[in-house]
Short mmCIF file of C-alpha atoms and ligand atoms in Angstrom, two decimals:
data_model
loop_
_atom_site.label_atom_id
_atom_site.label_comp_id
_atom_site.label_asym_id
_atom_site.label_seq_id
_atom_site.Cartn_x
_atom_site.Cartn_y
_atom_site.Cartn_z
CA UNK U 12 0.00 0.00 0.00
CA UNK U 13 1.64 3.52 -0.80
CA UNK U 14 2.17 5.56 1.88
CA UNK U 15 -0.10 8.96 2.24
CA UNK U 16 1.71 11.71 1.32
CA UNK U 17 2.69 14.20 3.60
CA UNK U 18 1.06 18.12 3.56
CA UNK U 19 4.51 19.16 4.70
CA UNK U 20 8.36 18.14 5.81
CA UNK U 21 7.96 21.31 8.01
CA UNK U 22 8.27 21.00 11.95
CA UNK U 23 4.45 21.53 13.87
CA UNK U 24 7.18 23.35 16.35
CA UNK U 25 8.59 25.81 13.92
CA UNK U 26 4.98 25.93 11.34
CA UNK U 27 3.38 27.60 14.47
CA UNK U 28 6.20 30.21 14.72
CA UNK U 29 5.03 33.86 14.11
CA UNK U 30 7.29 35.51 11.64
CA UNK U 31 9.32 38.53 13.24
CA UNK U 32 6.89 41.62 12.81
CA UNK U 33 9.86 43.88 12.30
CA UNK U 34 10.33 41.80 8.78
CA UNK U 35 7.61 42.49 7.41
CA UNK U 36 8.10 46.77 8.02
CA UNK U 37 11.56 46.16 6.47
CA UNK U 38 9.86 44.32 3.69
CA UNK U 39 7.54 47.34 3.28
CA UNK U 40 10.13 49.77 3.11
CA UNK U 41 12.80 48.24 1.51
CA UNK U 42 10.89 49.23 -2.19
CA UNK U 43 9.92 53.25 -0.87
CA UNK U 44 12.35 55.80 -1.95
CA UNK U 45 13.44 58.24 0.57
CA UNK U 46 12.57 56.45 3.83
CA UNK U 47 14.04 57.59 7.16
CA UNK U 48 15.17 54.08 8.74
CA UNK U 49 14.66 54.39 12.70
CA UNK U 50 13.47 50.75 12.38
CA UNK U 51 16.82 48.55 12.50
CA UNK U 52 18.83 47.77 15.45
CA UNK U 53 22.29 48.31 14.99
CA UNK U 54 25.15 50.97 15.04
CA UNK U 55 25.68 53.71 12.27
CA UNK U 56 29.50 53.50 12.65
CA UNK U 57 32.13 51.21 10.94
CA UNK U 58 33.44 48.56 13.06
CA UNK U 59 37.15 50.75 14.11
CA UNK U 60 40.04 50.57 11.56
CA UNK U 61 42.15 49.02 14.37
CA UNK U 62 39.79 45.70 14.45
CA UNK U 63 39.36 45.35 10.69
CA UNK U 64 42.85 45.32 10.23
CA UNK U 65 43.78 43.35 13.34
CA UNK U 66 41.29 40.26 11.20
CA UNK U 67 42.79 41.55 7.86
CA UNK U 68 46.54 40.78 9.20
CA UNK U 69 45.38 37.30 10.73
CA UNK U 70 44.10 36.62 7.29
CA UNK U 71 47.47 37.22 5.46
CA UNK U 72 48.92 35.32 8.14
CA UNK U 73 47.06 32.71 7.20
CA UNK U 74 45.23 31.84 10.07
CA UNK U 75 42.16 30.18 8.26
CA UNK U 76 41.56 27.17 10.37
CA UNK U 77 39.36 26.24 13.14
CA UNK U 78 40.12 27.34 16.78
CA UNK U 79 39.23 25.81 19.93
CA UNK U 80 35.84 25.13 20.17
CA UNK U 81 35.45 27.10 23.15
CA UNK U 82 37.21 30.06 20.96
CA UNK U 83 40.68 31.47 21.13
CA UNK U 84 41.92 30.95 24.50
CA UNK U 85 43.68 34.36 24.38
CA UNK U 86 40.19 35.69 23.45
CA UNK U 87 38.65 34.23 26.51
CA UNK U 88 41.68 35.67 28.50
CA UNK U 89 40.92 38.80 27.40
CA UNK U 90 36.88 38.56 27.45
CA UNK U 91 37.41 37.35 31.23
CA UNK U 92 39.92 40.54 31.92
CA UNK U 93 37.21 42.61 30.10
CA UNK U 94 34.33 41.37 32.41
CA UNK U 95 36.61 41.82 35.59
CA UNK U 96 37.76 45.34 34.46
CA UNK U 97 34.26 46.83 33.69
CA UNK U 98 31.43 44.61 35.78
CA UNK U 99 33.70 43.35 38.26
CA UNK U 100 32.55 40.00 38.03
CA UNK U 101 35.54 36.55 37.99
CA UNK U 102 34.85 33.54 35.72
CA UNK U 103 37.79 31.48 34.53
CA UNK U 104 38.72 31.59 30.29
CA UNK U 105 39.75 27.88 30.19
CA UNK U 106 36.30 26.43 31.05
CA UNK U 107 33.57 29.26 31.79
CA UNK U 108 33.70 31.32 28.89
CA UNK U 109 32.36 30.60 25.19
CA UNK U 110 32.70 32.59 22.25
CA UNK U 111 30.13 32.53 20.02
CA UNK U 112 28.33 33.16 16.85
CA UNK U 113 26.56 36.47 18.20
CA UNK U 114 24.69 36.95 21.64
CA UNK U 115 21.99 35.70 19.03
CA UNK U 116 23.65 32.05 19.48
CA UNK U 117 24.42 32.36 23.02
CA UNK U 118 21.05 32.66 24.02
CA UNK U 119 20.09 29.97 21.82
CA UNK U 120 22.43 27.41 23.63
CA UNK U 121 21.87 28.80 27.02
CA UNK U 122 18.18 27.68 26.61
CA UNK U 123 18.96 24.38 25.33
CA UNK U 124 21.86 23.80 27.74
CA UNK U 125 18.99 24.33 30.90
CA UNK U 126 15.34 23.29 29.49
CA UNK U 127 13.79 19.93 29.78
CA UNK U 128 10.37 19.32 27.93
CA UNK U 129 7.49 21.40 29.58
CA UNK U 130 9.82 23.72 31.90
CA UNK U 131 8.69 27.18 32.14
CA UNK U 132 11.37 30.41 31.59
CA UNK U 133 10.03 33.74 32.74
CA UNK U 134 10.19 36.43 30.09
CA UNK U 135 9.84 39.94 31.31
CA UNK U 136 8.08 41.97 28.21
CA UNK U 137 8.55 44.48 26.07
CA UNK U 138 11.11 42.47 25.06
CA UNK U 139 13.70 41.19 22.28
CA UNK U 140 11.66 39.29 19.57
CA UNK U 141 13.98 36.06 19.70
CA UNK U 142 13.65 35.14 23.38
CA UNK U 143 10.16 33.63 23.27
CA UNK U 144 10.46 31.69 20.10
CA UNK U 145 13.96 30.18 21.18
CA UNK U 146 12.42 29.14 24.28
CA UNK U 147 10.09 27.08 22.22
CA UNK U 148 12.43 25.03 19.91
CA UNK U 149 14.71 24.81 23.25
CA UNK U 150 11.46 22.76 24.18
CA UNK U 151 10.17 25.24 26.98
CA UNK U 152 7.33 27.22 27.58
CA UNK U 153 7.60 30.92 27.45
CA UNK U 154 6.19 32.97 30.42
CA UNK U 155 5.50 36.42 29.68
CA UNK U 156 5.92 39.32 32.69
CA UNK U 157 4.75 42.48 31.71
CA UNK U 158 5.71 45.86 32.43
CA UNK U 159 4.91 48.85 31.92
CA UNK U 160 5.42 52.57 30.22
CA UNK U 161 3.83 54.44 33.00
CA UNK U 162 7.26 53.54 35.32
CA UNK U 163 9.32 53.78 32.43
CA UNK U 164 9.09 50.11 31.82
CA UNK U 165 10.93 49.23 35.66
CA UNK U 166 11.00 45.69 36.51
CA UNK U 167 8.13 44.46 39.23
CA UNK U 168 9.81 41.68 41.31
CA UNK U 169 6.65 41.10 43.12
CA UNK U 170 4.55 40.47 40.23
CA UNK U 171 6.98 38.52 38.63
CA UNK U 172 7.07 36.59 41.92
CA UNK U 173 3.18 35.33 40.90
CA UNK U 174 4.16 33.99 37.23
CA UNK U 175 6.18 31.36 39.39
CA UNK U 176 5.27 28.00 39.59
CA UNK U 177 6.68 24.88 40.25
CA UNK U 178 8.20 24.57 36.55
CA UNK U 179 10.06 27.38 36.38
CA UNK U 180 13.42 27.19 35.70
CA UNK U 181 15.32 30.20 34.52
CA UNK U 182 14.45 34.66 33.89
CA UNK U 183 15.31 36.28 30.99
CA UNK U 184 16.28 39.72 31.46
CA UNK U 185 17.63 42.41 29.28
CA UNK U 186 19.57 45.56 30.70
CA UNK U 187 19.55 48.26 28.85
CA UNK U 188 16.39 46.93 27.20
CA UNK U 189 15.60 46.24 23.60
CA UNK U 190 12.76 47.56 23.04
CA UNK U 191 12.68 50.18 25.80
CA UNK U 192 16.00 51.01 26.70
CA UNK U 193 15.13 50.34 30.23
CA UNK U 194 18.47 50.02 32.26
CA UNK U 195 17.80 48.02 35.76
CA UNK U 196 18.59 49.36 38.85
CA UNK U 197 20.71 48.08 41.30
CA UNK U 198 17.63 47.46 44.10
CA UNK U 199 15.71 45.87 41.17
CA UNK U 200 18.32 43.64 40.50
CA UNK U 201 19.15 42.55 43.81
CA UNK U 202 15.32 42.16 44.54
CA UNK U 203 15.26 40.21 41.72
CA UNK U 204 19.02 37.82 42.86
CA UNK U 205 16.71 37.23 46.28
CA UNK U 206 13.86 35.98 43.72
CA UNK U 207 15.84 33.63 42.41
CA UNK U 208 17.87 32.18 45.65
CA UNK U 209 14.37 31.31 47.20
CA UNK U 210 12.82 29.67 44.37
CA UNK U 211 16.63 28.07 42.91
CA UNK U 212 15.95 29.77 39.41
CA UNK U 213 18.44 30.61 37.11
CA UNK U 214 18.81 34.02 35.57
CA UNK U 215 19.92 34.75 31.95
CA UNK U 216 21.30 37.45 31.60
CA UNK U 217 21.50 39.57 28.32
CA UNK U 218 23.88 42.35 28.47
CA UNK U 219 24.86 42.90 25.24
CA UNK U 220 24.21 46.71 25.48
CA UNK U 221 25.59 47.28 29.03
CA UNK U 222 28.44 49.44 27.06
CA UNK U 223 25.77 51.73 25.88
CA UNK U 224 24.70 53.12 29.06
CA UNK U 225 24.37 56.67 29.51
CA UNK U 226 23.98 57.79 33.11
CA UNK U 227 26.40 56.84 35.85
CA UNK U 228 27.67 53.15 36.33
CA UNK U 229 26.27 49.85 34.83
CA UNK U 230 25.66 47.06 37.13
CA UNK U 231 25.92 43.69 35.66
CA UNK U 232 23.38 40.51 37.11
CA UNK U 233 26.18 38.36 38.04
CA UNK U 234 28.09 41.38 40.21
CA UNK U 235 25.13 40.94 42.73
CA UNK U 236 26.08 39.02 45.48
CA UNK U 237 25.34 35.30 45.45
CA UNK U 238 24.13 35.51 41.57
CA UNK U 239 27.34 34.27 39.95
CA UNK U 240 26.28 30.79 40.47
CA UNK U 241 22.94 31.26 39.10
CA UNK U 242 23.59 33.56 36.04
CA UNK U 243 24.47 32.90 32.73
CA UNK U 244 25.87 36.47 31.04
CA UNK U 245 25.44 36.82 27.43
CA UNK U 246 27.05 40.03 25.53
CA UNK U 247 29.31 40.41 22.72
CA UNK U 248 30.72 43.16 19.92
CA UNK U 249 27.54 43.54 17.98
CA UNK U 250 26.39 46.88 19.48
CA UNK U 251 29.02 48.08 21.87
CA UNK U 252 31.74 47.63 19.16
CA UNK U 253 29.53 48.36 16.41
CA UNK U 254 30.36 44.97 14.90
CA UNK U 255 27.24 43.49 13.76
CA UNK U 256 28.26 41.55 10.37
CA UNK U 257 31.22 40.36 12.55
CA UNK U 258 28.36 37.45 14.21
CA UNK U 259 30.63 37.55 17.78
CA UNK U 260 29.46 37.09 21.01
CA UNK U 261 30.29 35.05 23.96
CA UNK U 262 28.76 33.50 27.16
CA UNK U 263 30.00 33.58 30.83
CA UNK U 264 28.31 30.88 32.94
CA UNK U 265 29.25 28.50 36.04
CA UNK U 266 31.37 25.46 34.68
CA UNK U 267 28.60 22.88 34.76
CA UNK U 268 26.97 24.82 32.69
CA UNK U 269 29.04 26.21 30.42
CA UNK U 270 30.49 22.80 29.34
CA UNK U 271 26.54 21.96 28.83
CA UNK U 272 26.74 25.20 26.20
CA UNK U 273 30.10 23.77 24.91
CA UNK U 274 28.58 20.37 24.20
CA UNK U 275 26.15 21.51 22.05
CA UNK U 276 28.20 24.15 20.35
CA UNK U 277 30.93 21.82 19.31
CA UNK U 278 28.57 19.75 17.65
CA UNK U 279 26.69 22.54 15.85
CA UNK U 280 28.90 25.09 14.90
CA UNK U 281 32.65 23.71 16.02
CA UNK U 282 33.89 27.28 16.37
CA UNK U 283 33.02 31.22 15.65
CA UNK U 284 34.67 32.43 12.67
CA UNK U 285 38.26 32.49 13.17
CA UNK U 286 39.02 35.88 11.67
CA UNK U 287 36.02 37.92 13.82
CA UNK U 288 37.97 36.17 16.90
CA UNK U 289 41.16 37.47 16.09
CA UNK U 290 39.49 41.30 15.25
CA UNK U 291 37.40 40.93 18.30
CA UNK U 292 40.89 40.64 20.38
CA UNK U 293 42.25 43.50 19.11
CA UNK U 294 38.68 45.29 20.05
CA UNK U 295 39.12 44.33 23.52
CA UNK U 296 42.49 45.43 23.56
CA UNK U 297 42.47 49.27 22.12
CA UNK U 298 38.82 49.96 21.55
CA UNK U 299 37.87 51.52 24.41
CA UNK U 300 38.53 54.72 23.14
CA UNK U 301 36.72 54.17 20.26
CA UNK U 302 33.13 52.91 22.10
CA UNK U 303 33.62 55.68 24.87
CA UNK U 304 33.27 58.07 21.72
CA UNK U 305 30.50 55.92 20.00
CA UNK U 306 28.84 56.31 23.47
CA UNK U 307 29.12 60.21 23.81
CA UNK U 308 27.76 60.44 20.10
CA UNK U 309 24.41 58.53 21.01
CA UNK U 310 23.73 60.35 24.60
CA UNK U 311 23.69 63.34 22.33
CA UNK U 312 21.46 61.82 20.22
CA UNK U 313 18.99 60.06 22.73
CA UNK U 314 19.16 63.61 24.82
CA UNK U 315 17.65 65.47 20.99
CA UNK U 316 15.82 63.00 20.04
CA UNK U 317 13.69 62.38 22.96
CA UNK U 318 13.28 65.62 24.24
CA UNK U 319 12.22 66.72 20.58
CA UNK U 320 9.69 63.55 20.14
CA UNK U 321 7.94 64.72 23.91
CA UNK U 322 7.86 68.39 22.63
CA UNK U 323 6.21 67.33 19.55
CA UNK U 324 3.76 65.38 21.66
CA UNK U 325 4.52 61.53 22.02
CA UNK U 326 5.50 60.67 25.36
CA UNK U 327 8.53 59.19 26.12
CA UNK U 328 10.51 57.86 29.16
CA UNK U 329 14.22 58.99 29.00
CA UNK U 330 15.93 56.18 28.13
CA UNK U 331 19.21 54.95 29.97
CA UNK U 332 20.66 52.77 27.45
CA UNK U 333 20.57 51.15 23.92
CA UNK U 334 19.62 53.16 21.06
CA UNK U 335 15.85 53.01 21.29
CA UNK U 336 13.58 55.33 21.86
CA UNK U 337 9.98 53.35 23.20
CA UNK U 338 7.41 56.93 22.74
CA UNK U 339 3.80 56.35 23.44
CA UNK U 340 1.45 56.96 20.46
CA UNK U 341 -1.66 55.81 22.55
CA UNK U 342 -3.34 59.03 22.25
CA UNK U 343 -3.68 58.68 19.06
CA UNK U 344 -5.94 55.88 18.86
CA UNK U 345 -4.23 53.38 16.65
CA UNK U 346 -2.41 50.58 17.62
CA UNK U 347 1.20 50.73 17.08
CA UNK U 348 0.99 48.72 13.79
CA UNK U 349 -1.55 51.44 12.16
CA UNK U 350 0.18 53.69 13.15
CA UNK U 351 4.01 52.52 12.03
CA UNK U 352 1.84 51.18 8.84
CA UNK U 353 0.72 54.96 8.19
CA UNK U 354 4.01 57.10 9.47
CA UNK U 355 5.95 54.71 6.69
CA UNK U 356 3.20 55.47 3.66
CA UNK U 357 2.42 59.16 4.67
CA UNK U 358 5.94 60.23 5.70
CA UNK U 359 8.47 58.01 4.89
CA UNK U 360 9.75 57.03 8.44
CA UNK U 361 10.53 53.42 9.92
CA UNK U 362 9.66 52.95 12.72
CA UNK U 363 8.71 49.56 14.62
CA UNK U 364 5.27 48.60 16.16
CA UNK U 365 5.70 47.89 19.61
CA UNK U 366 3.34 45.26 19.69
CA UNK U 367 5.88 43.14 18.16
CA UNK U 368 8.24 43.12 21.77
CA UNK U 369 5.22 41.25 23.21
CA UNK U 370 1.23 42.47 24.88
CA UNK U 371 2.91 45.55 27.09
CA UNK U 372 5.05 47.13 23.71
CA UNK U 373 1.52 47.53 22.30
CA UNK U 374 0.77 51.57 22.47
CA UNK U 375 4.04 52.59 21.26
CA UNK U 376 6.42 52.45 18.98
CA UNK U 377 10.50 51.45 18.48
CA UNK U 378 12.61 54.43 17.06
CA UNK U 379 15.93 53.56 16.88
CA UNK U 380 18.23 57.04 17.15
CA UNK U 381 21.56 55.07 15.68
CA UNK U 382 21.17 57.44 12.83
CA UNK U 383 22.75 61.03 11.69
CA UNK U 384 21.72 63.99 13.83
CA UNK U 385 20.33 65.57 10.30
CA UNK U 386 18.21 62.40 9.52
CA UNK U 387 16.57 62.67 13.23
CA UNK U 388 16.10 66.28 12.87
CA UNK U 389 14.14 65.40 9.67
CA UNK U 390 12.63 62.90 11.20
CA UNK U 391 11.46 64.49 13.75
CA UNK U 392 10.01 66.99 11.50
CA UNK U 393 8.44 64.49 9.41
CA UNK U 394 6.49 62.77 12.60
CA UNK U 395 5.24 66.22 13.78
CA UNK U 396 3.70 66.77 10.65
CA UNK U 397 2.18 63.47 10.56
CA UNK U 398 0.78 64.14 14.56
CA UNK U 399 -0.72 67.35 13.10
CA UNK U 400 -2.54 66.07 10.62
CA UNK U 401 -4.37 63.65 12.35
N1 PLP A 15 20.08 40.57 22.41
C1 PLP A 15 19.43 41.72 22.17
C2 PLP A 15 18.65 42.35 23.27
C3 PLP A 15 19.47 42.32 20.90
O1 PLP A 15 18.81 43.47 20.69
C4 PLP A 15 20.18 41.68 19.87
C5 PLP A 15 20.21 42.24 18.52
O2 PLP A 15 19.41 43.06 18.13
C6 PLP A 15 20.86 40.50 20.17
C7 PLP A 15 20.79 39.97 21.45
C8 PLP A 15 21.64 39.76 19.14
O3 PLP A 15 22.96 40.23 19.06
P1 PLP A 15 24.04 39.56 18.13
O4 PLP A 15 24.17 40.43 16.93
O5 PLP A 15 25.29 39.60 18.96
O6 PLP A 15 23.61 38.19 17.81
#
């Protein structure tokens, strides 16, 4: 008897998958002439001429093949010297550091590294659109937390307290915040370290902005006393080091659980790209300079940018870091998708619906101010001519 043909080879895990939202406003822009971007996520500046050549010289060097699985151990020397320089936290190169493809994969293997079938992972919305789905094919179920604009999107330990239950395993925080720009506070966080002592969760940890913060020092999850053992850090040299294309980021995790990251990386991807390990190095080593000036060029922007955005009339917490502005467009009476739908077609600006960062983004709208002073001053022009109009 001949077998019945299948509808599809696809997954039912990844067919139920929403698409990213902020695809489809890329999608819709991408054919428009003239459009003002504040939709994408990443840096305006050229990785530094000191990294590019730094991976240019290991090129002619010829150092083309793999490297440890783990990554370069002199790049996890200098990662773990980096992390006890700036967030004054210890974790040893040889077997609690990883370097990997982005933060992107990080998170990815710190969530299949932890989850067994069924077990629950907080996530604390607005938040970054890959968490929930990579929860999913990790095999866990997603927990949303919400927060909200009126507190400028602060963290709630209490009510995150009541999305416990006996399946929970691990938080997934983000400080400075994609979408918001939210950076936690020290009593949050430590509120937040006593959460997880009393109910033995884990907390993971994504950091990857913490060198964008504008005001006063950044406090890192695993700096709070007792949370070392029960964080995994994620960062890299995406956004800091405005090295996006470069796909490097690393992890920073308790042994046991590191190795657990290791296991799975070796058989997946065997090592980052050798040449983005050898240019992140040389980041680490002279480009602090360099991001301290990156830094100083987007406080000046998020200081015009939001104060022009609540004179114009859309409401806006003053973000501490990242390079997103999260304005209110409530008043308006569309949702955040009409109204990035009609800002795009009327006016030529990107920007992203919030409700794409999960149930609380909904009611505002992503601007990301990683763009030239002149193309926010137009774009701020450009939105206060849409507000009038409506
Ligand atoms: N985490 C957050 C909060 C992000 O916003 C992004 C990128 O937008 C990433 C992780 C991914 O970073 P990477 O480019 O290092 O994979």
């Amino acid at each position: 008897m001949k077998p019945q043909m299948r509808n599809t080879y696809v997954s039912k895990t990844v067919a139920a998958l929403k698409p990213s939202g902020i695809r489809r406003f890329f999608d819709l822009a991408s054919g428009m002439e003239g459009v003002i971007s504040l939709g994408v996520g990443e840096p305006d500046f050229v990785t530094s001429w000191s990294v590019r050549e730094a991976s240019i010289l290991s090129l002619e060097q010829g150092y083309t093949s793999y490297t440890p699985n783990a990554g370069l151990l002199e790049l996890r020397q200098e990662i773990a010297a980096y992390l006890r320089r700036k967030f004054h936290v210890d974790y040893r190169p040889e077997t609690e550091i990883l370097v990997t493809v982005g933060a992107s994969q990080a998170i990815d293997l710190a969530l299949r590294a932890i989850l067994d079938p069924g077990d629950e992972v907080i996530v604390v919305e607005p938040s970054f659109v890959a968490y929930e789905p990579l929860v999913v094919l990790a095999g866990g179920t997603p927990v949303a937390v919400q927060t909200t604009g009126a507190d400028g999107f602060q963290l709630h330990v209490a009510q995150l307290e009541q999305a416990l239950t006996a399946r929970t395993k691990a938080i997934i925080i983000c400080s400075p915040n994609n979408p918001t720009g939210t950076v936690l506070r020290p009593a949050e966080l430590e509120a937040l370290a006593r959460l997880a002592k009393e109910h033995d969760l884990l907390v993971i940890a994504d950091e990857i902005y913490a060198e964008l913060t504008y005001d006063g020092g950044y406090m890192s999850m695993a700096a709070v006393s007792g949370m070392r053992e029960r964080t995994i850090l994620i960062s890299g040299f995406s956004k800091g080091f405005a090295m996006t294309g470069w796909r490097l980021g690393f992890a920073a995790a308790p042994e046991d659980i590191l190795q657990a990251m290791l296991k799975i990386h070796q058989y997946a991807i065997m090592c980052a790209p050798t040449m983005a390990q050898y240019g992140a190095l040389e980041a680490l080593r002279s480009g602090e300079r360099d991001v301290a000036e990156m830094r100083s060029s987007y406080r000046r922007r998020r200081n015009y940018f939001v104060s022009s955005l609540n004179e114009i009339g859309l409401p806006c917490h003053m973000p501490g870091g990242a390079f997103y502005a999260f304005p209110s467009i409530r008043h308006t009476g569309m949702t955040s998708e009409q109204f990035a739908e009609r800002l795009l077609i009327e006016e030529k600006v990107a920007v992203v619906p919030g409700s794409v960062f999960g149930q609380s983004g909904e009611g505002h709208v992503r601007c990301s101010y990683a763009s030239s002073l002149e193309q926010l001053q137009e774009a701020v022009k450009r939105i206060k001519r849409f507000l009038a109009r409506l």
